[in-house]
XYZ file of N, CA, C and O in Angstrom:
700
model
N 122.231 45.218 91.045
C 120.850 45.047 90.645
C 120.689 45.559 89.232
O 121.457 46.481 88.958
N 119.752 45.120 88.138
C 119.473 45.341 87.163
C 118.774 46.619 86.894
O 117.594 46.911 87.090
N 119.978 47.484 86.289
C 119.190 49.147 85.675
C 118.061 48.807 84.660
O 118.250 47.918 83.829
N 116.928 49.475 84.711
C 115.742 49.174 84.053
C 115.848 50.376 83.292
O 116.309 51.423 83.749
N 115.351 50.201 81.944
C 115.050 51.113 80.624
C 114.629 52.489 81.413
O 115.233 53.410 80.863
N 113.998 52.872 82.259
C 113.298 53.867 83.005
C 114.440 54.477 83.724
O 114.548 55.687 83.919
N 115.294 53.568 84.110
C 116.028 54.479 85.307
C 117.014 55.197 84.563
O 117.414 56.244 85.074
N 117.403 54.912 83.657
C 118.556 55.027 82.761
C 118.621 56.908 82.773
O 119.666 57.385 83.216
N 117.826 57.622 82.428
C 117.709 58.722 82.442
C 117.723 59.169 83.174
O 117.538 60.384 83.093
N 117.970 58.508 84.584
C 118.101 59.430 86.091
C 119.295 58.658 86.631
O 119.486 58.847 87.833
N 120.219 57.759 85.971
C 121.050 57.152 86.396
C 122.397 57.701 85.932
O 122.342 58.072 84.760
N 123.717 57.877 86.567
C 125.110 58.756 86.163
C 125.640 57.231 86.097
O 125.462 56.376 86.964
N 126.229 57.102 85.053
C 127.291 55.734 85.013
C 129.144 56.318 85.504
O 129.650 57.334 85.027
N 129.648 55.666 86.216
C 130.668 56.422 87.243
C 131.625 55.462 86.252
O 132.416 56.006 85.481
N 131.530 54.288 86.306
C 132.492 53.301 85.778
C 131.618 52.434 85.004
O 130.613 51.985 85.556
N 131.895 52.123 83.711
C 131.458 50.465 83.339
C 130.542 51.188 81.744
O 129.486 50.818 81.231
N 131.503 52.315 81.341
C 130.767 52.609 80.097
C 131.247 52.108 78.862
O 131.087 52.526 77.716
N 131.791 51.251 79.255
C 132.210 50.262 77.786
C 131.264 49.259 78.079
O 130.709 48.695 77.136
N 131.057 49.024 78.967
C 129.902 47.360 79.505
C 128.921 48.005 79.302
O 128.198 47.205 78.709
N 128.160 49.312 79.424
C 127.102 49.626 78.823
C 126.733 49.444 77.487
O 125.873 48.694 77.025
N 127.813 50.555 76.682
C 127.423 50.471 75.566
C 127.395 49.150 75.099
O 126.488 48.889 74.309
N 128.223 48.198 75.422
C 128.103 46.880 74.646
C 127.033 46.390 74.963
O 126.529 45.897 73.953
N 126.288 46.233 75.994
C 125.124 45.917 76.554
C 123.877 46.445 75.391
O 123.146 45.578 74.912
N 123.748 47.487 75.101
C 122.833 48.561 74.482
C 123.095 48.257 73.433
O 122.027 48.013 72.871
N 124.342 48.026 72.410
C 124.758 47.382 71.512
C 123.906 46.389 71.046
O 123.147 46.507 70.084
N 124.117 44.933 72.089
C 123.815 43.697 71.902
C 121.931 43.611 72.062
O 121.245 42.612 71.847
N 121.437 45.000 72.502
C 119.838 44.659 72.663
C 119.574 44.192 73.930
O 118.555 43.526 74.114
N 120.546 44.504 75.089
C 119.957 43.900 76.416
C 119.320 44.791 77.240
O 119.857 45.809 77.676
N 118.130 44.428 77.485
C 117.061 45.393 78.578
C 117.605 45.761 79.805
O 117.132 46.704 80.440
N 118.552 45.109 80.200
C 118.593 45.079 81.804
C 120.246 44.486 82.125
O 120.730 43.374 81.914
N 120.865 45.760 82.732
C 122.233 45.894 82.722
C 122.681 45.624 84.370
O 122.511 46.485 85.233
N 123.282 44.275 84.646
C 123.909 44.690 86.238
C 124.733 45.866 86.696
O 125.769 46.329 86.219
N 123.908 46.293 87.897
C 124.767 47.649 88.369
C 124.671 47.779 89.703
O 123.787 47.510 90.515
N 125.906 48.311 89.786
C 125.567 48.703 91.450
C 125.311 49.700 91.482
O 126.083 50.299 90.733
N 124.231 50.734 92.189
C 123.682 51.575 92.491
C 124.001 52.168 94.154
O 123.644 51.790 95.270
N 124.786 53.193 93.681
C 125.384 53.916 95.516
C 124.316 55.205 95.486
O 124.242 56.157 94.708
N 123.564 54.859 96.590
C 122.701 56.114 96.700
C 123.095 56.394 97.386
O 122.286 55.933 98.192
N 123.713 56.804 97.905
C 124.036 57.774 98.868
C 125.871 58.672 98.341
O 126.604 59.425 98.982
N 125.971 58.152 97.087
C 126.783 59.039 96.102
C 126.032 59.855 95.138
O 126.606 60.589 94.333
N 124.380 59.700 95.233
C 123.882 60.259 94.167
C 123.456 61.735 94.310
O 122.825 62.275 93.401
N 123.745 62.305 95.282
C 123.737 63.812 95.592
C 124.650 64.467 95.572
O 124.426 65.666 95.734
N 126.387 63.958 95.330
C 127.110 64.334 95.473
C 128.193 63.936 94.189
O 128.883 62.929 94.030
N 128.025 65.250 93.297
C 128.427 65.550 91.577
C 129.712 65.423 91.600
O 130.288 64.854 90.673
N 130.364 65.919 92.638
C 131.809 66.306 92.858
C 132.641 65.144 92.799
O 133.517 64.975 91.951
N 132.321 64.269 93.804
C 132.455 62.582 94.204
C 132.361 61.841 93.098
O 133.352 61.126 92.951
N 131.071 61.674 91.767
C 130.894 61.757 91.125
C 131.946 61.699 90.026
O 132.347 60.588 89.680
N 132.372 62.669 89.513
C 132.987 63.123 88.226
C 134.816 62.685 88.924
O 135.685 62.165 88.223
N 134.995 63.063 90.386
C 136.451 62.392 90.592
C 136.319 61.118 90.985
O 137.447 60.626 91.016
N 135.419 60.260 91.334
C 135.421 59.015 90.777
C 135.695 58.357 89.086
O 136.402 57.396 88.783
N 135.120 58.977 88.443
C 135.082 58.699 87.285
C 136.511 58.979 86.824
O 136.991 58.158 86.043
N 137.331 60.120 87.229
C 138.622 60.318 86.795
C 139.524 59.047 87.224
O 140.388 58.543 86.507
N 139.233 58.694 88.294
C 140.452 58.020 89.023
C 139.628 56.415 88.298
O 140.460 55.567 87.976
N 138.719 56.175 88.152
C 138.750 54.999 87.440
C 139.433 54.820 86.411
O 140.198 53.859 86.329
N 139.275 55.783 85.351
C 139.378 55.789 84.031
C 140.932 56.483 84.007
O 141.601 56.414 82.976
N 141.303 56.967 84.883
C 143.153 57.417 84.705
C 143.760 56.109 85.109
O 144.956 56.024 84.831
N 143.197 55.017 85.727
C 144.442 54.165 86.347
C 143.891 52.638 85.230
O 144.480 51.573 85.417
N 142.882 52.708 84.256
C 142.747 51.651 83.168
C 143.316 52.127 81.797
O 144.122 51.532 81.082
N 142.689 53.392 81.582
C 143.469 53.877 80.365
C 144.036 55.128 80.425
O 143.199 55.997 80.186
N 145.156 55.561 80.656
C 146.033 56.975 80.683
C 144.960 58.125 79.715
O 144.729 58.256 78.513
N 144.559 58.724 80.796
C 143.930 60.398 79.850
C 145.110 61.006 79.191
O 146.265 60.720 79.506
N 144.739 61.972 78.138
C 145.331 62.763 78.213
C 145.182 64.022 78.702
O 144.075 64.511 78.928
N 146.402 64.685 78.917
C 146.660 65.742 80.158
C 145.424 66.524 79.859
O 144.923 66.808 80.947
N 144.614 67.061 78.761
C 143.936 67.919 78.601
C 142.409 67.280 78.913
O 141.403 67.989 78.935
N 142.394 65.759 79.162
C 140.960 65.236 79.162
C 140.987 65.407 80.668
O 140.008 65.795 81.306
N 142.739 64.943 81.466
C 142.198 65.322 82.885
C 142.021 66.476 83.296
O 141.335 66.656 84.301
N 142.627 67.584 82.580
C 142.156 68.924 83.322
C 140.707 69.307 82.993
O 140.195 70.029 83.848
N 140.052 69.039 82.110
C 138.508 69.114 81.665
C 137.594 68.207 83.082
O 136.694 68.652 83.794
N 138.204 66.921 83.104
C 137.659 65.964 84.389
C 137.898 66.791 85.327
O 136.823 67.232 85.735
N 139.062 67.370 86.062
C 139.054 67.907 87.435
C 138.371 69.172 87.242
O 137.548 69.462 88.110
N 138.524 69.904 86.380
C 137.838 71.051 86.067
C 136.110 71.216 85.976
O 135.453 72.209 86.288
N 135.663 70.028 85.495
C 134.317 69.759 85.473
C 133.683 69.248 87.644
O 132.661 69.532 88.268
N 134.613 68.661 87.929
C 134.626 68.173 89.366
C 134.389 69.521 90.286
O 133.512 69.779 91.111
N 135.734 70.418 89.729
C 135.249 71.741 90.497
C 134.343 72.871 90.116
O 133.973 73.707 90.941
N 133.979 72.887 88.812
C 133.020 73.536 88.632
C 131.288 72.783 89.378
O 130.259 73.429 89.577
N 131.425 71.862 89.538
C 130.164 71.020 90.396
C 130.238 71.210 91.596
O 129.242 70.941 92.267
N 131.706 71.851 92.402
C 132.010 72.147 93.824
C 132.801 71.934 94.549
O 132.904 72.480 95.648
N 133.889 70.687 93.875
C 134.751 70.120 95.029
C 136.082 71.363 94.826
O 136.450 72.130 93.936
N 136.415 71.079 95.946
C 136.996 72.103 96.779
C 138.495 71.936 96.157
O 138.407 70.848 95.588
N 139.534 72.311 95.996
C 140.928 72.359 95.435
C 141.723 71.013 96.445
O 142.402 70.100 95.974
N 141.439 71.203 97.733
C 141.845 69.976 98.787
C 141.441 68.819 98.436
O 142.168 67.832 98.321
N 139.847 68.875 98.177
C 138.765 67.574 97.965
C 139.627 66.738 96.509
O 139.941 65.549 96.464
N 139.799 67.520 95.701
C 140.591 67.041 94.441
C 141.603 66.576 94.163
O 141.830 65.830 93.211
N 142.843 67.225 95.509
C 143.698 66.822 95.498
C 143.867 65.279 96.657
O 144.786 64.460 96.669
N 142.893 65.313 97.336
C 142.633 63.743 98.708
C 142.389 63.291 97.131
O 143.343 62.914 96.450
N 141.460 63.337 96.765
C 141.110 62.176 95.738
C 141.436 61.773 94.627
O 140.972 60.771 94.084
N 142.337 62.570 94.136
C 143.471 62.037 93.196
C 144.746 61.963 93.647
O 145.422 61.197 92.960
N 145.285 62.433 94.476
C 146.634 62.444 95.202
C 147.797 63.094 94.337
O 148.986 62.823 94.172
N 146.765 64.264 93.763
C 147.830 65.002 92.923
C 148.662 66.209 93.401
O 147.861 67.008 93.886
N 150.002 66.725 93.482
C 150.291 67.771 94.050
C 149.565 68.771 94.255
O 148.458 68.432 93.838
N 149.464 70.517 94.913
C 148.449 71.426 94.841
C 149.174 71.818 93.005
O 148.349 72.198 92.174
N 149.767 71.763 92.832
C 150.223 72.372 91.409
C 149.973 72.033 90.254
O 149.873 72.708 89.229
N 149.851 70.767 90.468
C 149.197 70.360 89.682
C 147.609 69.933 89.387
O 147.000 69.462 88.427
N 147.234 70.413 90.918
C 145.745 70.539 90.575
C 145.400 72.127 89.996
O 144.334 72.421 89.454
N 146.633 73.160 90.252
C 146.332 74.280 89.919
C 146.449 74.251 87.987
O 145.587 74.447 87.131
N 147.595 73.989 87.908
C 147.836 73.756 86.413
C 146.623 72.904 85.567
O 146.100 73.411 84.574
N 146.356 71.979 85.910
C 145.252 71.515 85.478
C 143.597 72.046 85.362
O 142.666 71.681 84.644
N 143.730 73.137 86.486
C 141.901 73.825 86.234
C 142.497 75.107 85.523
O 141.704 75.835 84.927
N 143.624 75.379 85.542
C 144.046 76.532 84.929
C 143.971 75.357 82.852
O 142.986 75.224 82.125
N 144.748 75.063 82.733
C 144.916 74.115 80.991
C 143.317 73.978 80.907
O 142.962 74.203 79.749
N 142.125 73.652 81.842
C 140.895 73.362 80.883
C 140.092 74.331 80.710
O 138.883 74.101 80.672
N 140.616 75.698 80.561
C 140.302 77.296 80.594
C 140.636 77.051 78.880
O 139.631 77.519 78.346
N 141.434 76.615 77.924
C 141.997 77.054 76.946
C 141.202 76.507 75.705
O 140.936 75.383 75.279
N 140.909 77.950 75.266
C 139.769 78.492 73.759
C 140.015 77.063 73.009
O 141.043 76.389 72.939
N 138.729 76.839 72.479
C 138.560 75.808 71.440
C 139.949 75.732 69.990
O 140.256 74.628 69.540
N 140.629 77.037 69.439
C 141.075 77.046 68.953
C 142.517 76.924 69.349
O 143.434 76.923 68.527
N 142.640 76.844 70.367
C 144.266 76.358 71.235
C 143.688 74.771 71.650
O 144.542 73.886 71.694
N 142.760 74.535 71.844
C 142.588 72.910 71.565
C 142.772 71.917 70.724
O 143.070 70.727 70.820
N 142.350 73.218 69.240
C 142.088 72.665 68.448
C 143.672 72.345 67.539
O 143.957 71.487 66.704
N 144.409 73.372 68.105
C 145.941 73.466 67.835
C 146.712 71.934 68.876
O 147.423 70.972 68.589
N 146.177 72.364 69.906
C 147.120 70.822 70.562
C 146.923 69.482 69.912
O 147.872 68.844 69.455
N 145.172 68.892 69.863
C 144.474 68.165 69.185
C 145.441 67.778 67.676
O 145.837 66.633 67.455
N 145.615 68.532 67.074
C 146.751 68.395 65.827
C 148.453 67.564 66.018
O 149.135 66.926 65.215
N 148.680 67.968 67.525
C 150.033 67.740 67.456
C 150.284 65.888 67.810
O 149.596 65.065 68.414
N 151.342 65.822 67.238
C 151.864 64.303 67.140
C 152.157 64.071 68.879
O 151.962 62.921 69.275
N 152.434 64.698 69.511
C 153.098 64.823 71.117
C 152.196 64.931 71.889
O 151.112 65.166 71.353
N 152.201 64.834 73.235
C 151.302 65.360 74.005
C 151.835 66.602 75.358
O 152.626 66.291 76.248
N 151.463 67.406 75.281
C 152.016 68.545 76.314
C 151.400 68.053 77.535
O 150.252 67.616 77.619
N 152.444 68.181 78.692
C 152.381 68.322 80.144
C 150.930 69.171 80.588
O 150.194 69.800 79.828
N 150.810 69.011 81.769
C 149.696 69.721 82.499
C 150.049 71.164 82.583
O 149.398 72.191 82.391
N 151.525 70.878 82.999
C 152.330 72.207 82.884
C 152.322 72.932 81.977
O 151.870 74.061 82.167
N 152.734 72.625 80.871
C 152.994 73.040 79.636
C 151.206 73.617 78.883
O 150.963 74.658 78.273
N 150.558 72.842 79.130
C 149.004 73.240 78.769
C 148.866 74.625 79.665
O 148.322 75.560 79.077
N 149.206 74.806 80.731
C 148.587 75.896 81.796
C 149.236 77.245 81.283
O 148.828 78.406 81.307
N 150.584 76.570 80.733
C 151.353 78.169 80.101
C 150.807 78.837 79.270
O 150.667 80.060 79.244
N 150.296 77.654 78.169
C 149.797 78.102 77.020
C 148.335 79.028 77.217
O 147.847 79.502 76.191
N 147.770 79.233 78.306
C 146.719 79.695 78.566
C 147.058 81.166 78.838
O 146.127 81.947 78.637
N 148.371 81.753 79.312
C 148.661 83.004 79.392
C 149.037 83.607 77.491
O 149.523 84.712 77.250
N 148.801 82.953 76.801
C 148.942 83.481 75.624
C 147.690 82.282 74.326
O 147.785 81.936 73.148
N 146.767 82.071 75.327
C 145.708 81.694 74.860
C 145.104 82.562 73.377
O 144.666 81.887 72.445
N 145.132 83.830 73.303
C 144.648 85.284 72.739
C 145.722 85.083 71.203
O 145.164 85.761 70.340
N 146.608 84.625 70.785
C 147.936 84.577 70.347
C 148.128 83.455 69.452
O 149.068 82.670 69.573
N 146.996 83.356 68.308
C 147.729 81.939 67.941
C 149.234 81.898 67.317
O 149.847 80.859 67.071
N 149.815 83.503 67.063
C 151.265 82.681 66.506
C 152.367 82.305 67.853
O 153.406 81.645 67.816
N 151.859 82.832 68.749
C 152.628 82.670 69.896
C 152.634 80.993 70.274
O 153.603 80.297 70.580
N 151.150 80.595 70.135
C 150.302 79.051 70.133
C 151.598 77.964 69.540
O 152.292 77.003 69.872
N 151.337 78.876 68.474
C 152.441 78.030 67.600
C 154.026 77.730 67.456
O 154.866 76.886 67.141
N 153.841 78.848 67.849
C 155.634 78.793 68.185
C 156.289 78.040 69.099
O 157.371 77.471 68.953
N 154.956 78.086 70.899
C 155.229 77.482 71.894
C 155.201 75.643 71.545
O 155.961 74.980 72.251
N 154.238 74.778 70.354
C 153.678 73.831 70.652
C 154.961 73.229 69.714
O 155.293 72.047 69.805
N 155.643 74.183 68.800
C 157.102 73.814 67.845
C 158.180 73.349 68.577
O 158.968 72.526 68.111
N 158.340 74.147 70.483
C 158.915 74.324 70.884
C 158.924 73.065 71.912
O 159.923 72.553 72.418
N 157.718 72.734 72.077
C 157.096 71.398 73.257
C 158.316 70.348 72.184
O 159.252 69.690 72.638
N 158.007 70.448 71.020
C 158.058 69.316 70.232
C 159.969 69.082 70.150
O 160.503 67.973 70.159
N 160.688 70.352 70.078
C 162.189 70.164 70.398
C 162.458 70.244 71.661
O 163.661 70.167 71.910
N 161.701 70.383 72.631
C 162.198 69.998 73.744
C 162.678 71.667 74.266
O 163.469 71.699 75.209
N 162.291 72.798 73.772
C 162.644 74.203 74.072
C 161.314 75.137 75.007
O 161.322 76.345 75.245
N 160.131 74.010 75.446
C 159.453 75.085 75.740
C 159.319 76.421 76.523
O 158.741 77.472 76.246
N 159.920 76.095 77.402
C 160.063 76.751 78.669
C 161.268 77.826 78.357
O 161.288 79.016 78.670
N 162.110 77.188 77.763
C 162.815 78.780 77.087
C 161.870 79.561 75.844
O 162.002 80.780 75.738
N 161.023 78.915 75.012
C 159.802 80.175 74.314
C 159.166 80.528 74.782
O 158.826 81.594 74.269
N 158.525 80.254 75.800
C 157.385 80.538 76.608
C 158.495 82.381 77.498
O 158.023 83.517 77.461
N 159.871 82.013 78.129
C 159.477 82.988 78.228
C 160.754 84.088 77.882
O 161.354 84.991 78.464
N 160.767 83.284 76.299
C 161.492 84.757 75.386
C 159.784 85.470 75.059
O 159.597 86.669 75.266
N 158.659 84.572 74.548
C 157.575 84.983 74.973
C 157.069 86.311 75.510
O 156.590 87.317 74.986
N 157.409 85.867 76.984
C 156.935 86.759 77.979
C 157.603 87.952 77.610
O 157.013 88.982 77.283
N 159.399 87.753 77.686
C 159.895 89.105 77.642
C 159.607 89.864 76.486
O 159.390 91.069 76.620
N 159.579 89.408 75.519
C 159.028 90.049 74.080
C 157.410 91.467 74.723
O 157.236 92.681 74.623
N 156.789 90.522 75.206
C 154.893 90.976 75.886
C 155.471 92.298 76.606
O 155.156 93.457 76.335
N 156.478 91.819 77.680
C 157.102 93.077 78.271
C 157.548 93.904 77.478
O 156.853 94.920 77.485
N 158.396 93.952 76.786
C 158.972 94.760 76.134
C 157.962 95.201 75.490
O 157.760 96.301 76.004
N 157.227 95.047 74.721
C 156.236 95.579 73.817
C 155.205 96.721 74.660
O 154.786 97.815 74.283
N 154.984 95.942 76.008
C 154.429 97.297 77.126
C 154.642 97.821 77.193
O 154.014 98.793 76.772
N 156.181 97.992 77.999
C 156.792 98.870 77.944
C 157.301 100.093 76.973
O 157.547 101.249 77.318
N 157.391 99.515 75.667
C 157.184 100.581 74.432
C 156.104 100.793 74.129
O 156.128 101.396 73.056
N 154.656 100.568 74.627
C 153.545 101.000 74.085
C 152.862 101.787 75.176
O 151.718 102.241 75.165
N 153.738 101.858 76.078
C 153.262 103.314 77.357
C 153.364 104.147 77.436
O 152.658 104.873 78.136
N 154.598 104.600 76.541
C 155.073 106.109 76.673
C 154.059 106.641 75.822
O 153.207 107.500 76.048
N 154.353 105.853 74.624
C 153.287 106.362 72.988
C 151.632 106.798 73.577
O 150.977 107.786 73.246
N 151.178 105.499 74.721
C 149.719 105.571 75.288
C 149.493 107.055 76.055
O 148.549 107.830 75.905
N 150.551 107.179 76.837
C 150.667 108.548 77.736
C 150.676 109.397 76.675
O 149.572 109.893 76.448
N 151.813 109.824 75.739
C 151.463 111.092 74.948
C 150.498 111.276 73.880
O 150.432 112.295 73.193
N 149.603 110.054 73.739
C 148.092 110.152 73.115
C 147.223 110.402 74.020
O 146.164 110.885 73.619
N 147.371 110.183 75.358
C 146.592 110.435 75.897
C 146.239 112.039 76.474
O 145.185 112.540 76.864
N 147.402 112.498 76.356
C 148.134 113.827 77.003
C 147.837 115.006 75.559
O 147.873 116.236 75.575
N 147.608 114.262 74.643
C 147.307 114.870 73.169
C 148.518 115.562 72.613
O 148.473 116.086 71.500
């Protein structure tokens, strides 16, 4: 049925936002749509509809789907609900709400790179989110094919650095 100028502002477009805009484009009042009311209370349904349309016409990238599933569960759906409806491992639904946690400026670092990092590889980078030379070192490393060995000379480096900054903490603290 034809969306009217009025409804538009109370209406969620799930699929068909290229046929909109061209529609709105061309000056047309009145856009065919199907209208599921009885999806319209339910945000969750909603936003993982919209993923699974738009992942199986044009490939997201890893960081647009963890923002999509991430936006899905911040509206409510459940870690199970996400994974029935995309049919993604639990790990990768974990890796993915974990990667759309990461600061504008580790976005703004991936956003730059010629490559695109894994779901995986995005979720690591979130334990050294705080770190842009670490950022950098890891996204050098995506790019030769070394990540997973920087990520965790990384880690042991973090350790080690604890570990030498405890004793020093105790005998400042001890005066």
């Amino acid at each position: 049925e034809p969306v009217q100028p009025a409804l538009q502002a109370q209406a969620r477009v799930i699929d068909g936002h290229r046929r909109l805009v061209a529609a709105i484009k061309t000056g047309l009042t009145e856009v065919p749509a199907d209208l599921a009311g009885e999806r319209a209370g339910d945000e969750p349904g909603q936003y993982l509809d919209m993923w699974t349309a738009h992942r199986h016409r044009k490939a997201l990238a890893p960081l647009e789907e963890a923002d999509a599933l991430f936006s899905a569960r911040e509206a409510g759906a459940t870690r199970a609900r996400i994974r029935k409806a995309t049919g993604l491992k639990p790990s990768d639904v974990t890796a993915a709400l974990t990667a759309a946690k990461l600061s504008p400026d580790t976005r703004a670092t991936i956003d730059a790179l010629d490559h695109q990092l894994t779901l995986d590889q995005l979720a690591v980078l979130t334990e050294f989110d705080n770190d842009p030379q670490a950022i950098a070192r890891l996204t050098t490393a995506a790019w030769t094919g070394a990540f997973e060995h920087e990520a965790e000379r990384l880690r042991q480096q973090r350790a080690e650095h604890a570990e030498h900054e405890r004793p020093r903490r105790e005998l400042g603290q001890a005066g």
